[in-house]
Short mmCIF file of C-alpha atoms in Angstrom, two decimals:
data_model
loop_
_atom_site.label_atom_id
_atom_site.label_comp_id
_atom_site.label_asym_id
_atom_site.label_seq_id
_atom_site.Cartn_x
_atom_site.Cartn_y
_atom_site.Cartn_z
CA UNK A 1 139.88 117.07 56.63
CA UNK A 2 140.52 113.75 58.77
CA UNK A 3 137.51 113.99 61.63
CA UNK A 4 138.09 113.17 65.65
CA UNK A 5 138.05 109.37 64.62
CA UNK A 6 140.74 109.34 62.69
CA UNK A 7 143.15 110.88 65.42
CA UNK A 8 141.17 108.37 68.14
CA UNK A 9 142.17 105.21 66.15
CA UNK A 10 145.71 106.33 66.15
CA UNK A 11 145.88 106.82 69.29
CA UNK A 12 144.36 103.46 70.60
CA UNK A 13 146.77 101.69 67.88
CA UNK A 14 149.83 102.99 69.59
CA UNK A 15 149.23 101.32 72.51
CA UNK A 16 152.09 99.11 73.45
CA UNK A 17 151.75 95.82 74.00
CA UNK A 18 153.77 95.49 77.48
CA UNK A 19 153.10 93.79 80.58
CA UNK A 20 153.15 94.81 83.93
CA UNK A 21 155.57 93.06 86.22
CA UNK A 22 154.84 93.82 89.51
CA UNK A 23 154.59 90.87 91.37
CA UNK A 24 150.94 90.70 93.55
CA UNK A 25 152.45 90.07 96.61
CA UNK A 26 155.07 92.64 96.47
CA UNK A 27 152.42 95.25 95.98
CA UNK A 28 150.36 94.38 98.63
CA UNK A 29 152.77 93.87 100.88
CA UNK A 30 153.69 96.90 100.25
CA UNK A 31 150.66 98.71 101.11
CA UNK A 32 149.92 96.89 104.15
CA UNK A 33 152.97 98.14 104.90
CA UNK A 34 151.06 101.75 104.59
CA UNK A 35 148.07 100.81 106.38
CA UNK A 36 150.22 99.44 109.45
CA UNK A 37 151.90 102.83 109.28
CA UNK A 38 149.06 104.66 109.41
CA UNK A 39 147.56 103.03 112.29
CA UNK A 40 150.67 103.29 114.16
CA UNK A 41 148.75 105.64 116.42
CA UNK A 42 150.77 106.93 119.30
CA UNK A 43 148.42 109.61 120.66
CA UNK A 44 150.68 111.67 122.40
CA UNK A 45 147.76 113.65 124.25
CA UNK A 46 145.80 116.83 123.62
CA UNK A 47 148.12 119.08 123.69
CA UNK A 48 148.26 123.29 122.43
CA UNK A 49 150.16 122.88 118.88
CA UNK A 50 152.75 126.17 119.14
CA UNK A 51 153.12 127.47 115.88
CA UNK A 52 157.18 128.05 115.78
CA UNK A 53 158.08 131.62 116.75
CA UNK A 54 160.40 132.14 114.22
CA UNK A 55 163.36 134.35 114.81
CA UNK A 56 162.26 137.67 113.71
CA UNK A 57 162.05 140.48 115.49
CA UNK A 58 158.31 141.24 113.79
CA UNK A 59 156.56 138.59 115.11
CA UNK A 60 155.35 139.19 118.59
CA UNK A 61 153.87 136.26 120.13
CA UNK A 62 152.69 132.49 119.06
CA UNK A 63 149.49 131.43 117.47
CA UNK A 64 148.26 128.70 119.92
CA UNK A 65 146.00 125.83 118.27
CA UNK A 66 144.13 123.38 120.66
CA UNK A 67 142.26 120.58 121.24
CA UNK A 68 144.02 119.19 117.92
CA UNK A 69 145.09 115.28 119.23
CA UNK A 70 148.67 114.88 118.13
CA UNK A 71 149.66 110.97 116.59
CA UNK A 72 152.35 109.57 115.34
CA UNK A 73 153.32 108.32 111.80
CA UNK A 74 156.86 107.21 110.77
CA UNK A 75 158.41 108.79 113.99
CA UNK A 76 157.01 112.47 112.75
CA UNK A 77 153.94 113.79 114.28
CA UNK A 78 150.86 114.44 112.69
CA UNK A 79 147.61 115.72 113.24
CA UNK A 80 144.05 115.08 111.18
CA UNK A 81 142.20 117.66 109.33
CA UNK A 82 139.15 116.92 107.72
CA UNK A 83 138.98 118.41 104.64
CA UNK A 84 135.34 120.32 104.41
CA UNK A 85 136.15 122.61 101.43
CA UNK A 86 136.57 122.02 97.42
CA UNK A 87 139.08 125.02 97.47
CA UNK A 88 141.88 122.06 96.91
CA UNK A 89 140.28 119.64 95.17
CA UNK A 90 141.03 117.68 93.13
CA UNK A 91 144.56 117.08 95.59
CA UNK A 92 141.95 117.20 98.71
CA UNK A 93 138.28 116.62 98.17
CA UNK A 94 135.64 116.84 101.15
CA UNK A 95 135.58 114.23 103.76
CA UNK A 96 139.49 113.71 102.91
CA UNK A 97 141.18 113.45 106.02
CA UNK A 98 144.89 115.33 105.79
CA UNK A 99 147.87 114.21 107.45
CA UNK A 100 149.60 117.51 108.52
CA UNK A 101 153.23 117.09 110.11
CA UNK A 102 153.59 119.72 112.38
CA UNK A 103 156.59 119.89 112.51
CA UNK A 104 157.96 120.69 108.82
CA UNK A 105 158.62 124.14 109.75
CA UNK A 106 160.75 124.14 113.10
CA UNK A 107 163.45 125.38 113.06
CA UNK A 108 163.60 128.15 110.90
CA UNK A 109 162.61 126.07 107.92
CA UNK A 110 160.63 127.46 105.21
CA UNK A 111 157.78 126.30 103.10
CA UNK A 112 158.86 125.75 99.80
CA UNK A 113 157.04 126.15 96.80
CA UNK A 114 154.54 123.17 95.81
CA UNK A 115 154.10 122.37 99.57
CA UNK A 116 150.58 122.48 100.97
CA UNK A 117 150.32 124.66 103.83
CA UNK A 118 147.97 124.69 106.67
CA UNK A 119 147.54 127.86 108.54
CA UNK A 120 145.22 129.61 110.67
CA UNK A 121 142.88 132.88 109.36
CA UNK A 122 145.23 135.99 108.36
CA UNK A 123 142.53 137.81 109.53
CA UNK A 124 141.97 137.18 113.84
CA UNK A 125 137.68 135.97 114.45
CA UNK A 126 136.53 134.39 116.74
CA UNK A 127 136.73 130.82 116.00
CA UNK A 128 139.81 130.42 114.09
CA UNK A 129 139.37 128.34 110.86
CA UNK A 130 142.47 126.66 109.43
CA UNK A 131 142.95 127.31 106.10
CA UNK A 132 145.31 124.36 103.57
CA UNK A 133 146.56 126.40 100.48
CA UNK A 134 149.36 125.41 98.14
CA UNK A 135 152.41 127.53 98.35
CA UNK A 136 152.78 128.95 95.10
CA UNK A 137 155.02 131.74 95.75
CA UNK A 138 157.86 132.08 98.40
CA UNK A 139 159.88 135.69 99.52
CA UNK A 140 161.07 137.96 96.40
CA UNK A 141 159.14 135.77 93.70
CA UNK A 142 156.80 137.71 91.30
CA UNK A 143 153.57 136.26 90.74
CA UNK A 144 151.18 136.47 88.61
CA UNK A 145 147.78 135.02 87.30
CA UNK A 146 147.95 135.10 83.16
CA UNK A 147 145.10 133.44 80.55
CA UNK A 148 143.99 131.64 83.82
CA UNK A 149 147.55 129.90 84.99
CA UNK A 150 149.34 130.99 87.85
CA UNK A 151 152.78 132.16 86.72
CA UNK A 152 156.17 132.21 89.27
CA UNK A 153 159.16 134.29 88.17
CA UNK A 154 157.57 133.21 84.18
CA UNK A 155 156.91 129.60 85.21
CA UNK A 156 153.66 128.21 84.63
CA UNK A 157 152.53 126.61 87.37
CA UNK A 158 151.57 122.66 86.27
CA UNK A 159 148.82 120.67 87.82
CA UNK A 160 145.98 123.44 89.03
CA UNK A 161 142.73 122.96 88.39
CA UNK A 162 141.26 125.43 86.16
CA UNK A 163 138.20 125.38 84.16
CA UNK A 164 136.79 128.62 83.03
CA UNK A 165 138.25 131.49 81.66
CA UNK A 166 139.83 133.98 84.82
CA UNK A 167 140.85 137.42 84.87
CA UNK A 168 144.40 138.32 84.71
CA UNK A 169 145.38 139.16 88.07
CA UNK A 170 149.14 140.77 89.89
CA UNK A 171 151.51 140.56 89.08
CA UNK A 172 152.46 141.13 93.20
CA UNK A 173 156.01 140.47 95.13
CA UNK A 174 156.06 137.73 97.55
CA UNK A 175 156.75 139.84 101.13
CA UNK A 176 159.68 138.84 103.07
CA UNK A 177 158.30 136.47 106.07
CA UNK A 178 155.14 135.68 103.73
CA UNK A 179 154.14 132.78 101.24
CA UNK A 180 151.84 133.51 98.38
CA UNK A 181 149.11 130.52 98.54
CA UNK A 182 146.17 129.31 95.93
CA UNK A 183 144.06 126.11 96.38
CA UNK A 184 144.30 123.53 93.85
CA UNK A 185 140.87 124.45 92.40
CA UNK A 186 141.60 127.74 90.93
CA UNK A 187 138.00 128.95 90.61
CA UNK A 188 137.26 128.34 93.62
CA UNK A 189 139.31 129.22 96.40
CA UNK A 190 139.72 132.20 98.11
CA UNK A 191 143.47 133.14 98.57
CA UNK A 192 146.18 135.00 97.98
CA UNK A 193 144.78 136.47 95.17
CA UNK A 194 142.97 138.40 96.68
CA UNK A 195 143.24 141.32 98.71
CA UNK A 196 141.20 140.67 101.51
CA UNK A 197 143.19 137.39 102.11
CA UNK A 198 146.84 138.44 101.17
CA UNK A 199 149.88 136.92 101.63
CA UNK A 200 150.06 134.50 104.11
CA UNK A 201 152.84 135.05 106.94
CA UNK A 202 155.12 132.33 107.63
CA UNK A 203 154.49 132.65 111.09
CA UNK A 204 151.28 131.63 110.78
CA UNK A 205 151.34 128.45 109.03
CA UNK A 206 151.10 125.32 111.81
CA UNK A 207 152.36 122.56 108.86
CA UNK A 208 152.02 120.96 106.03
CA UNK A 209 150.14 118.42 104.47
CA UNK A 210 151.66 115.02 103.54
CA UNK A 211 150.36 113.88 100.32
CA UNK A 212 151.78 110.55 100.46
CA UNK A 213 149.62 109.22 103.88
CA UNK A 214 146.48 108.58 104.32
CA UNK A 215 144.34 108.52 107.30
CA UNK A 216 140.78 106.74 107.39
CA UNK A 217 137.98 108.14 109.73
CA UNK A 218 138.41 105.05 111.89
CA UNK A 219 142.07 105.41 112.23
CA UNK A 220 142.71 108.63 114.00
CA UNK A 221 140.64 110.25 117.00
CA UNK A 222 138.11 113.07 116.27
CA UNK A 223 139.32 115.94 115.78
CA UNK A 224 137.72 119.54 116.19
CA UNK A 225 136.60 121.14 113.06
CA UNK A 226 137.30 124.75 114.02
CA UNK A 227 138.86 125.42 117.10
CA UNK A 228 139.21 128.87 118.90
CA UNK A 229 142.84 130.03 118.95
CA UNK A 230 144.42 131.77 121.64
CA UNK A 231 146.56 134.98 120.45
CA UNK A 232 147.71 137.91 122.67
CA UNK A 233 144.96 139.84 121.25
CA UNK A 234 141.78 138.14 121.56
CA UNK A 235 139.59 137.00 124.11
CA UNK A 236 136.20 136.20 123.36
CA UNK A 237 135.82 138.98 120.62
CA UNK B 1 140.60 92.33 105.84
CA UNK B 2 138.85 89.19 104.36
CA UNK B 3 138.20 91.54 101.19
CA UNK B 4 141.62 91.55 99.88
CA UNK B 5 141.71 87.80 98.06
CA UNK B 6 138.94 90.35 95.73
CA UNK B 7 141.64 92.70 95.07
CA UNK B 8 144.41 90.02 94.29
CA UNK B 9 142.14 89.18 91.64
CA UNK B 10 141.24 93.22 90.47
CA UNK B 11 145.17 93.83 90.35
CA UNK B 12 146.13 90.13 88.10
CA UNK B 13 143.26 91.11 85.34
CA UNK B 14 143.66 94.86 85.18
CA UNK B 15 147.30 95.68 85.81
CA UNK B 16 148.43 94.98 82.10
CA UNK B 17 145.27 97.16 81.01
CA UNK B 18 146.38 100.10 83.08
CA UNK B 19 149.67 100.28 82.81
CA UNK B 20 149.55 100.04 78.98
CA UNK B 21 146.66 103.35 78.90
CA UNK B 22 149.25 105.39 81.78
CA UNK B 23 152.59 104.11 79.17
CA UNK B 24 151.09 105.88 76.76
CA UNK B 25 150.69 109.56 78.63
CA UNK B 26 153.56 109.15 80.74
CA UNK B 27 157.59 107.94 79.82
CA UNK B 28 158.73 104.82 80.65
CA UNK B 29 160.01 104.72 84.32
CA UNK B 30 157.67 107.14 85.79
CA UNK B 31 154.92 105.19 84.10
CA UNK B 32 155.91 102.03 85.85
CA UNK B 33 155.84 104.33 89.47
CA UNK B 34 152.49 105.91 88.58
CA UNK B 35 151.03 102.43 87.86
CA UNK B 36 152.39 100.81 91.19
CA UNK B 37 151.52 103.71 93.04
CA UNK B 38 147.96 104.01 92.04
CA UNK B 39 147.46 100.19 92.98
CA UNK B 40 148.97 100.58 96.13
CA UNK B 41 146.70 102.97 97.30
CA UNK B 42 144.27 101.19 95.39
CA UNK B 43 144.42 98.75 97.75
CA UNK B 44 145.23 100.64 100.79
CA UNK B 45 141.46 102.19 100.18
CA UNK B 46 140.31 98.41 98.62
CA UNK B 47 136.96 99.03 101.02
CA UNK B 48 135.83 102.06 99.48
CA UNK B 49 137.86 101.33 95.84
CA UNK B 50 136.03 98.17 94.93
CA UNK B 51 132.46 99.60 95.57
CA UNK B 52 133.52 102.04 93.15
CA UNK B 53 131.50 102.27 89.85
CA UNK B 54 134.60 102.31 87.68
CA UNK B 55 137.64 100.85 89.82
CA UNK B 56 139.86 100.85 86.76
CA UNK B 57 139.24 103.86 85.92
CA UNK B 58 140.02 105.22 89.18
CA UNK B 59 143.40 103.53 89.44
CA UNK B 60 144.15 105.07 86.04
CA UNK B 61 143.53 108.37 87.19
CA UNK B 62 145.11 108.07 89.86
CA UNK B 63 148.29 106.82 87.82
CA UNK B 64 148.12 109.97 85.68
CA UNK B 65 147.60 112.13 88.86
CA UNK B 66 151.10 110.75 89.87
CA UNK B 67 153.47 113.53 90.88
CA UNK B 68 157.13 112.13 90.92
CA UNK B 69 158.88 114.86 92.06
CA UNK B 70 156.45 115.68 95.10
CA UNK B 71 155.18 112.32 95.80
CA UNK B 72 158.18 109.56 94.39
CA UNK B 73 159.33 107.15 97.40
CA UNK B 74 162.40 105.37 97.13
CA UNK B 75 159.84 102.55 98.05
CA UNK B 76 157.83 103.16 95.35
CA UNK B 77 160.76 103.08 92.98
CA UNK B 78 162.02 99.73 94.27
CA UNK B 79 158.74 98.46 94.22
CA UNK B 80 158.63 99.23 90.49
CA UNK B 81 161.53 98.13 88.95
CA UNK B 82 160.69 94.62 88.11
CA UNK B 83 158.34 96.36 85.57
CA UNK B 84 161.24 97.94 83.87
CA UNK B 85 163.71 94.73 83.36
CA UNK B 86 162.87 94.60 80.08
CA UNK B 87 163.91 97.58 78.14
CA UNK B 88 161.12 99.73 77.21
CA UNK B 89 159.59 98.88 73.67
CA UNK B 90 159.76 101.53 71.02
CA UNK B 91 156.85 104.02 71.21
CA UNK B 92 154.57 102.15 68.11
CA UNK B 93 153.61 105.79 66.92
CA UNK B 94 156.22 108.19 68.23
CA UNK B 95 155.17 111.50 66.98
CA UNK B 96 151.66 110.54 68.65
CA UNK B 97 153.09 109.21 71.60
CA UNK B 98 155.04 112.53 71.91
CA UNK B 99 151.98 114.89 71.37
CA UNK B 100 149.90 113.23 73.81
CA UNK B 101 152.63 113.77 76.33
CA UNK B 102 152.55 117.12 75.61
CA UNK B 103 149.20 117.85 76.12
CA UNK B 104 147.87 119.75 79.15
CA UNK B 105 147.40 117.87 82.07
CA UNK B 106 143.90 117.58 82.15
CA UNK B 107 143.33 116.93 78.18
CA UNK B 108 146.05 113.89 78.75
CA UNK B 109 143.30 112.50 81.45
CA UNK B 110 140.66 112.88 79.26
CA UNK B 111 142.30 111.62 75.76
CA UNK B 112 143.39 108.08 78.36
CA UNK B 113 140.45 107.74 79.80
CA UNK B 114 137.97 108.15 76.80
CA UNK B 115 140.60 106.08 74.06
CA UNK B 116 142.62 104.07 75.73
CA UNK B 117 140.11 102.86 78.48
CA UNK B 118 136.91 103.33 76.60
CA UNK B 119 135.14 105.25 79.19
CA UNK B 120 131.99 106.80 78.35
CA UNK B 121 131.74 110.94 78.84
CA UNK B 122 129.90 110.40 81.86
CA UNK B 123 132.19 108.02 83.76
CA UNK B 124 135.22 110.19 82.61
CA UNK B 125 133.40 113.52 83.81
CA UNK B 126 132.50 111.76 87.16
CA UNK B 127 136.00 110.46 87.96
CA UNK B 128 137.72 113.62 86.95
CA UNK B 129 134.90 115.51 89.19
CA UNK B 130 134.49 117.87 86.08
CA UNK B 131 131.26 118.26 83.81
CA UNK B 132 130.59 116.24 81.11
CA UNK B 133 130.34 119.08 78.60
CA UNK B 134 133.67 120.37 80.06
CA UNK B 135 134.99 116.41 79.20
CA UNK B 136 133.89 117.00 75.64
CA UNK B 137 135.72 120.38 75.37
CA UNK B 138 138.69 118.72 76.76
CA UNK B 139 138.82 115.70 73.87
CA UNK B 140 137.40 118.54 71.33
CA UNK B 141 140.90 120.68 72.11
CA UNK B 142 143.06 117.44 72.48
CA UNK B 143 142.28 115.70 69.29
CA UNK B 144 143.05 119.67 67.22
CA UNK B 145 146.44 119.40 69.30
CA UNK B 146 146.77 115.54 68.15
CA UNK B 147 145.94 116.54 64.88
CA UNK B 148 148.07 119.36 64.30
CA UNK B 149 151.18 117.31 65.74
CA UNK B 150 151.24 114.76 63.56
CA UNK B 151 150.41 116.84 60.39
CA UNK B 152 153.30 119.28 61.35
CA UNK B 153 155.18 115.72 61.24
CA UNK B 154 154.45 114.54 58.06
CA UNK B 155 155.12 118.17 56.85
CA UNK B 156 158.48 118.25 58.12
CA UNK B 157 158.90 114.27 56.57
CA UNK B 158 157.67 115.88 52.89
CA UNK B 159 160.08 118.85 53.18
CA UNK B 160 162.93 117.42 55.27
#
């Protein structure tokens, strides 16, 4: 029986021999492009980031967010979330600082699957913590968790971490109004999947993270960590 | 940044390397994306990049980490083209070529970064943020899915 080198050696021999034509200076001009972009800072002021009442009779009042410092990148705005938790890695590791456009979901537009969400705690405390989860699962899909993958109307879903063998879990209907949401790092996020957590209402989501920017510490001002949120209901509780 | 004229350098000696390991895991144009991507932001990070303990590495996972459909730019795509003026060459070992690509994600990582860039277990653990015993399953599983591929090739060869 041929052993691991065998299969090694053929696989380092069918390396092509190709070059790589990308011209230097088309490359970096290129990303100096992206660093300009970044650091395109328009703060437009500390302002109370309304989460977009949708149009639905259920949903009583708006979610305020503040003390968040709202920039501008590529005419959209944006504000910085450092990223404290492993729950997304490897898309969003600690220290990360994500770009989230706030304003993906105005106007009655709805996450889609594969977009990373950022929304504030299903369940009301004190000091609101904003949660980023990957929308796996939008209104009417089934979902499921099977031999460790998370499944969508019998598509596997490519690209989360996993690395240790996980209970089957659902299979559960995505709720009008809701998103089902996991992080990135499978074994260790708390989300959807479980009960406690639950679906994540729409209403509640304050944007999404753009993958494709990214923000250094020195580019962008402070921003709070966990800031309290202002519903209807609370007040100091 | 003064640092740059360093990374002019990084990009001229590696960028062959690279994009030959991330031709092999991923098809032809996408491949040429991936690599131009994961220099760009190579360089957009160049501070923190070229203190790294295994730069090339990191650009190769980075490559491989390349989502088209979420992440393509039209810029990126432009940017890339020149790489693909010459027609792409025949895969040297098809049926391989195939069975890597059809490998799970994270065994594809681990198969490039172990045999095509020579990385140790412990540098491929630490870039993938994984453990190195989970590394080893990875190649253990990859090279039984390598293996069975090409012998369920010659089979079908033998017996037509």
């Amino acid at each position: 029986m041929a052993d691991d080198g065998d299969v090694l050696e053929r696989v380092r021999t069918s390396i092509p021999a190709v070059s790589f034509r990308v011209a230097t200076r088309d490359l970096v001009a290129e990303g100096r492009r992206r660093r300009r972009s970044t650091r395109a800072i328009t703060a437009v002021g500390v302002v109370a980031v309304t989460v977009a009442a949708f149009a639905t009779p259920r949903i009583a009042s708006p979610t305020r967010v503040a003390g968040f410092t709202v920039f501008e990148v590529d005419g959209r705005n944006m504000i910085g979330l450092t990223v404290a938790s492993v729950d997304m890695e490897p898309t969003l590791r600690p220290g990360d600082i994500a770009a989230i456009d706030i304003d993906a979901y105005d106007d009655g537009r709805l996450p889609d699957r594969g977009d990373i969400a950022v929304f504030t705690s299903p369940v009301p405390t004190t000091c609101s913590h904003i949660f980023v989860k990957r929308v796996v699962g939008v209104a009417g899909d089934r979902v499921e968790q099977r031999d460790g993958e998370i499944v969508v109307n019998g598509n596997v879903i490519e690209g989360l971490r996993r690395d240790h063998h996980q209970d089957d879990l659902g299979p559960w209907t995505v709720d009008p109004g809701h998103v089902f949401v996991v992080g990135d790092n499978l074994d260790n996020s708390a989300d959807s999947r479980r009960d406690a957590f639950g679906q994540v209402p729409v209403a509640s989501i304050i944007g999404r993270v753009e993958p494709s920017i990214e923000l250094d510490r020195a580019d962008i001002p402070a921003q709070p960590a966990c800031v309290a949120a202002a519903t209807a209901a609370s007040s100091g509780q | 940044m003064e640092a740059d004229g360093t990374f002019e350098r990084f990009y001229e000696e590696n960028r062959d390397r690279v994009f030959r390991a991330v031709s092999v895991a991923l098809p032809g144009a996408e491949a040429a994306e991936a690599t131009s991507e994961a220099f760009v932001r190579a360089f957009v990070r160049w501070r923190s990049v070229r203190r790294h303990p295994n730069a090339v590495g990191w650009v190769v996972t980075t490559a491989l980490n390349y989502q088209r459909s979420r992440w393509r730019r039209r810029r990126v795509a432009a940017l890339a083209a020149p790489a693909l003026t010459a027609p792409p060459p025949e895969p040297l070992d098809p049926t391989l070529v195939a069975a890597v690509r059809a490998l799970p994600q994270r065994q594809r990582e681990v198969v490039v970064l172990r045999f095509l860039c020579d990385l140790s277990t412990e540098q491929t653990a630490s870039l993938l943020g994984i453990a190195p015993g989970t590394v080893s399953a990875h190649v253990h599983r990859a090279t039984t899915a390598l293996r069975a591929a090409i012998a369920e090739h010659e089979e079908e060869l033998q017996h037509g």
